[in-house]
């Protein structure tokens, strides 16, 4: 049982780290494209937009599914 718990915890930490890195790489891409287009980038949440990935993730989770 201990090995299973350790394995699941390791998987959860690895997936969390990968998803966190990807979300901040997306923020970097958005900031760079804003800089190239001479406009302000995502900077509404937190100082200099550092919490923008959390806001984007929360928005994604709370969006309603439209059923035609």
mmCIF file of N, CA and C in Angstrom:
data_model
loop_
_atom_site.group_PDB
_atom_site.id
_atom_site.type_symbol
_atom_site.label_atom_id
_atom_site.label_comp_id
_atom_site.label_asym_id
_atom_site.label_seq_id
_atom_site.Cartn_x
_atom_site.Cartn_y
_atom_site.Cartn_z
ATOM 1 N N UNK A 1 0.813 -1.188 0.000
ATOM 2 C CA UNK A 1 0.000 0.000 0.000
ATOM 3 C C UNK A 1 0.864 1.262 0.000
ATOM 4 N N UNK A 2 1.971 1.193 0.711
ATOM 5 C CA UNK A 2 2.875 2.328 0.788
ATOM 6 C C UNK A 2 3.505 2.631 -0.573
ATOM 7 N N UNK A 3 3.847 1.580 -1.325
ATOM 8 C CA UNK A 3 4.444 1.788 -2.646
ATOM 9 C C UNK A 3 3.455 2.445 -3.596
ATOM 10 N N UNK A 4 2.205 2.060 -3.517
ATOM 11 C CA UNK A 4 1.170 2.641 -4.370
ATOM 12 C C UNK A 4 0.971 4.117 -4.049
ATOM 13 N N UNK A 5 0.942 4.452 -2.774
ATOM 14 C CA UNK A 5 0.778 5.843 -2.359
ATOM 15 C C UNK A 5 1.967 6.689 -2.793
ATOM 16 N N UNK A 6 3.158 6.167 -2.655
ATOM 17 C CA UNK A 6 4.359 6.874 -3.085
ATOM 18 C C UNK A 6 4.350 7.103 -4.594
ATOM 19 N N UNK A 7 3.939 6.095 -5.335
ATOM 20 C CA UNK A 7 3.877 6.214 -6.790
ATOM 21 C C UNK A 7 2.854 7.259 -7.212
ATOM 22 N N UNK A 8 1.674 7.233 -6.596
ATOM 23 C CA UNK A 8 0.637 8.200 -6.936
ATOM 24 C C UNK A 8 1.056 9.625 -6.575
ATOM 25 N N UNK A 9 1.715 9.779 -5.452
ATOM 26 C CA UNK A 9 2.198 11.096 -5.047
ATOM 27 C C UNK A 9 3.268 11.606 -6.011
ATOM 28 N N UNK A 10 4.159 10.731 -6.419
ATOM 29 C CA UNK A 10 5.198 11.107 -7.382
ATOM 30 C C UNK A 10 4.585 11.528 -8.711
ATOM 31 N N UNK A 11 3.593 10.785 -9.167
ATOM 32 C CA UNK A 11 2.916 11.127 -10.425
ATOM 33 C C UNK A 11 2.220 12.471 -10.297
ATOM 34 N N UNK A 12 1.535 12.709 -9.180
ATOM 35 C CA UNK A 12 0.825 13.974 -8.983
ATOM 36 C C UNK A 12 1.787 15.159 -8.963
ATOM 37 N N UNK A 13 2.925 14.997 -8.304
ATOM 38 C CA UNK A 13 3.913 16.075 -8.244
ATOM 39 C C UNK A 13 4.499 16.331 -9.630
ATOM 40 N N UNK A 14 4.785 15.289 -10.367
ATOM 41 C CA UNK A 14 5.353 15.450 -11.708
ATOM 42 C C UNK A 14 4.362 16.136 -12.648
ATOM 43 N N UNK A 15 3.109 15.710 -12.616
ATOM 44 C CA UNK A 15 2.102 16.332 -13.480
ATOM 45 C C UNK A 15 1.879 17.783 -13.072
ATOM 46 N N UNK A 16 1.842 18.064 -11.776
ATOM 47 C CA UNK A 16 1.690 19.438 -11.307
ATOM 48 C C UNK A 16 2.838 20.333 -11.749
ATOM 49 N N UNK A 17 4.053 19.823 -11.682
ATOM 50 C CA UNK A 17 5.207 20.607 -12.113
ATOM 51 C C UNK A 17 5.173 20.867 -13.616
ATOM 52 N N UNK A 18 4.805 19.868 -14.384
ATOM 53 C CA UNK A 18 4.730 20.034 -15.840
ATOM 54 C C UNK A 18 3.647 21.041 -16.208
ATOM 55 N N UNK A 19 2.460 20.912 -15.605
ATOM 56 C CA UNK A 19 1.378 21.847 -15.908
ATOM 57 C C UNK A 19 1.710 23.266 -15.456
ATOM 58 N N UNK A 20 2.377 23.402 -14.330
ATOM 59 C CA UNK A 20 2.793 24.728 -13.869
ATOM 60 C C UNK A 20 3.801 25.367 -14.808
ATOM 61 N N UNK A 21 4.762 24.581 -15.254
ATOM 62 C CA UNK A 21 5.759 25.107 -16.186
ATOM 63 C C UNK A 21 5.113 25.511 -17.511
ATOM 64 N N UNK A 22 4.186 24.708 -17.991
ATOM 65 C CA UNK A 22 3.513 25.023 -19.249
ATOM 66 C C UNK A 22 2.694 26.289 -19.114
ATOM 67 N N UNK A 23 2.002 26.464 -17.986
ATOM 68 C CA UNK A 23 1.173 27.661 -17.830
ATOM 69 C C UNK A 23 2.037 28.924 -17.789
ATOM 70 N N UNK A 24 3.194 28.854 -17.161
ATOM 71 C CA UNK A 24 4.059 30.034 -17.139
ATOM 72 C C UNK A 24 4.776 30.237 -18.472
ATOM 73 N N UNK A 25 4.997 29.189 -19.247
ATOM 74 C CA UNK A 25 5.535 29.373 -20.595
ATOM 75 C C UNK A 25 4.501 30.029 -21.502
ATOM 76 N N UNK A 26 3.222 29.719 -21.299
ATOM 77 C CA UNK A 26 2.167 30.393 -22.054
ATOM 78 C C UNK A 26 2.124 31.874 -21.680
ATOM 79 N N UNK A 27 2.276 32.178 -20.387
ATOM 80 C CA UNK A 27 2.331 33.572 -19.955
ATOM 81 C C UNK A 27 3.509 34.293 -20.615
ATOM 82 N N UNK A 28 4.659 33.637 -20.677
ATOM 83 C CA UNK A 28 5.825 34.225 -21.326
ATOM 84 C C UNK A 28 5.550 34.489 -22.799
ATOM 85 N N UNK A 29 4.905 33.542 -23.472
ATOM 86 C CA UNK A 29 4.579 33.726 -24.883
ATOM 87 C C UNK A 29 3.636 34.911 -25.070
ATOM 88 N N UNK A 30 2.642 35.034 -24.202
ATOM 89 C CA UNK A 30 1.701 36.150 -24.309
ATOM 90 C C UNK A 30 2.372 37.482 -24.042
ATOM 91 N N UNK A 31 3.289 37.511 -23.086
ATOM 92 C CA UNK A 31 4.021 38.748 -22.798
ATOM 93 C C UNK A 31 4.934 39.132 -23.962
ATOM 94 N N UNK A 32 5.609 38.131 -24.541
ATOM 95 C CA UNK A 32 6.496 38.429 -25.668
ATOM 96 C C UNK A 32 5.726 38.903 -26.897
ATOM 97 N N UNK A 33 4.591 38.282 -27.182
ATOM 98 C CA UNK A 33 3.809 38.722 -28.335
ATOM 99 C C UNK A 33 3.244 40.114 -28.091
ATOM 100 N N UNK A 34 2.879 40.441 -26.857
ATOM 101 C CA UNK A 34 2.420 41.799 -26.546
ATOM 102 C C UNK A 34 3.557 42.801 -26.729
ATOM 103 N N UNK A 35 4.756 42.436 -26.325
ATOM 104 C CA UNK A 35 5.908 43.324 -26.497
ATOM 105 C C UNK A 35 6.204 43.552 -27.980
ATOM 106 N N UNK A 36 6.112 42.491 -28.802
ATOM 107 C CA UNK A 36 6.385 42.627 -30.232
ATOM 108 C C UNK A 36 5.319 43.477 -30.926
ATOM 109 N N UNK A 37 4.091 43.434 -30.410
ATOM 110 C CA UNK A 37 3.011 44.209 -31.011
ATOM 111 C C UNK A 37 2.862 45.583 -30.362
ATOM 112 N N UNK A 38 3.778 45.943 -29.489
ATOM 113 C CA UNK A 38 3.808 47.231 -28.805
ATOM 114 C C UNK A 38 2.490 47.502 -28.071
ATOM 115 N N UNK A 39 2.086 46.562 -27.250
ATOM 116 C CA UNK A 39 0.888 46.718 -26.426
ATOM 117 C C UNK A 39 1.153 46.110 -25.059
ATOM 118 N N UNK A 40 0.223 46.351 -24.145
ATOM 119 C CA UNK A 40 0.375 45.790 -22.804
ATOM 120 C C UNK A 40 -0.076 44.341 -22.807
ATOM 121 N N UNK A 41 0.639 43.517 -22.135
ATOM 122 C CA UNK A 41 0.303 42.101 -22.080
ATOM 123 C C UNK A 41 -0.630 41.795 -20.933
ATOM 124 N N UNK A 42 -0.766 40.532 -20.583
ATOM 125 C CA UNK A 42 -1.633 40.151 -19.470
ATOM 126 C C UNK A 42 -1.041 40.622 -18.150
ATOM 127 N N UNK A 43 -1.664 41.627 -17.546
ATOM 128 C CA UNK A 43 -1.122 42.173 -16.299
ATOM 129 C C UNK A 43 -2.223 42.554 -15.328
ATOM 130 N N UNK A 44 -3.367 41.898 -15.399
ATOM 131 C CA UNK A 44 -4.497 42.279 -14.554
ATOM 132 C C UNK A 44 -4.484 41.577 -13.193
ATOM 133 N N UNK A 45 -3.900 40.414 -13.103
ATOM 134 C CA UNK A 45 -3.964 39.636 -11.866
ATOM 135 C C UNK A 45 -2.588 39.588 -11.227
ATOM 136 N N UNK A 46 -2.461 40.222 -10.073
ATOM 137 C CA UNK A 46 -1.189 40.204 -9.361
ATOM 138 C C UNK A 46 -0.203 41.212 -9.919
ATOM 139 N N UNK A 47 0.950 41.307 -9.288
ATOM 140 C CA UNK A 47 1.962 42.241 -9.768
ATOM 141 C C UNK A 47 2.555 41.765 -11.102
ATOM 142 N N UNK A 48 2.427 42.600 -12.115
ATOM 143 C CA UNK A 48 2.934 42.323 -13.474
ATOM 144 C C UNK A 48 2.313 41.056 -14.071
ATOM 145 N N UNK A 49 1.121 40.682 -13.636
ATOM 146 C CA UNK A 49 0.423 39.550 -14.223
ATOM 147 C C UNK A 49 0.944 38.189 -13.819
ATOM 148 N N UNK A 50 1.627 38.100 -12.685
ATOM 149 C CA UNK A 50 2.267 36.847 -12.290
ATOM 150 C C UNK A 50 1.246 35.767 -11.925
ATOM 151 N N UNK A 51 0.024 36.164 -11.541
ATOM 152 C CA UNK A 51 -1.006 35.188 -11.191
ATOM 153 C C UNK A 51 -1.975 34.931 -12.336
ATOM 154 N N UNK A 52 -1.679 35.426 -13.513
ATOM 155 C CA UNK A 52 -2.557 35.249 -14.672
ATOM 156 C C UNK A 52 -2.784 33.774 -15.018
ATOM 157 N N UNK A 53 -1.783 32.890 -14.959
ATOM 158 C CA UNK A 53 -2.056 31.474 -15.236
ATOM 159 C C UNK A 53 -3.087 30.860 -14.301
ATOM 160 N N UNK A 54 -3.101 31.267 -13.022
ATOM 161 C CA UNK A 54 -4.107 30.761 -12.092
ATOM 162 C C UNK A 54 -5.498 31.247 -12.488
ATOM 163 N N UNK A 55 -5.596 32.517 -12.881
ATOM 164 C CA UNK A 55 -6.882 33.061 -13.303
ATOM 165 C C UNK A 55 -7.367 32.381 -14.581
ATOM 166 N N UNK A 56 -6.460 32.104 -15.509
ATOM 167 C CA UNK A 56 -6.834 31.413 -16.746
ATOM 168 C C UNK A 56 -7.318 29.996 -16.457
ATOM 169 N N UNK A 57 -6.633 29.297 -15.558
ATOM 170 C CA UNK A 57 -7.041 27.942 -15.201
ATOM 171 C C UNK A 57 -8.391 27.913 -14.507
ATOM 172 N N UNK A 58 -8.620 28.871 -13.607
ATOM 173 C CA UNK A 58 -9.901 28.950 -12.919
ATOM 174 C C UNK A 58 -11.027 29.273 -13.899
ATOM 175 N N UNK A 59 -10.747 30.165 -14.835
ATOM 176 C CA UNK A 59 -11.741 30.504 -15.856
ATOM 177 C C UNK A 59 -12.076 29.277 -16.702
ATOM 178 N N UNK A 60 -11.066 28.511 -17.052
ATOM 179 C CA UNK A 60 -11.286 27.299 -17.850
ATOM 180 C C UNK A 60 -12.138 26.287 -17.096
ATOM 181 N N UNK A 61 -11.890 26.130 -15.803
ATOM 182 C CA UNK A 61 -12.634 25.141 -15.021
ATOM 183 C C UNK A 61 -14.087 25.567 -14.773
ATOM 184 N N UNK A 62 -14.336 26.873 -14.690
ATOM 185 C CA UNK A 62 -15.661 27.357 -14.345
ATOM 186 C C UNK A 62 -16.511 27.714 -15.561
ATOM 187 N N UNK A 63 -15.988 27.567 -16.763
ATOM 188 C CA UNK A 63 -16.774 27.884 -17.954
ATOM 189 C C UNK A 63 -17.906 26.892 -18.119
ATOM 190 N N UNK A 64 -19.031 27.395 -18.565
ATOM 191 C CA UNK A 64 -20.172 26.519 -18.805
ATOM 192 C C UNK A 64 -20.037 25.846 -20.148
ATOM 193 N N UNK A 65 -20.512 24.613 -20.228
ATOM 194 C CA UNK A 65 -20.583 23.926 -21.495
ATOM 195 C C UNK A 65 -21.913 24.285 -22.163
ATOM 196 N N UNK A 66 -21.847 24.696 -23.396
ATOM 197 C CA UNK A 66 -23.062 25.028 -24.129
ATOM 198 C C UNK A 66 -23.559 23.804 -24.847
ATOM 199 N N UNK A 67 -24.805 23.476 -24.671
ATOM 200 C CA UNK A 67 -25.413 22.344 -25.336
ATOM 201 C C UNK A 67 -26.411 22.875 -26.355
ATOM 202 N N UNK A 68 -26.158 22.681 -27.636
ATOM 203 C CA UNK A 68 -27.078 23.212 -28.647
ATOM 204 C C UNK A 68 -28.396 22.453 -28.663
#
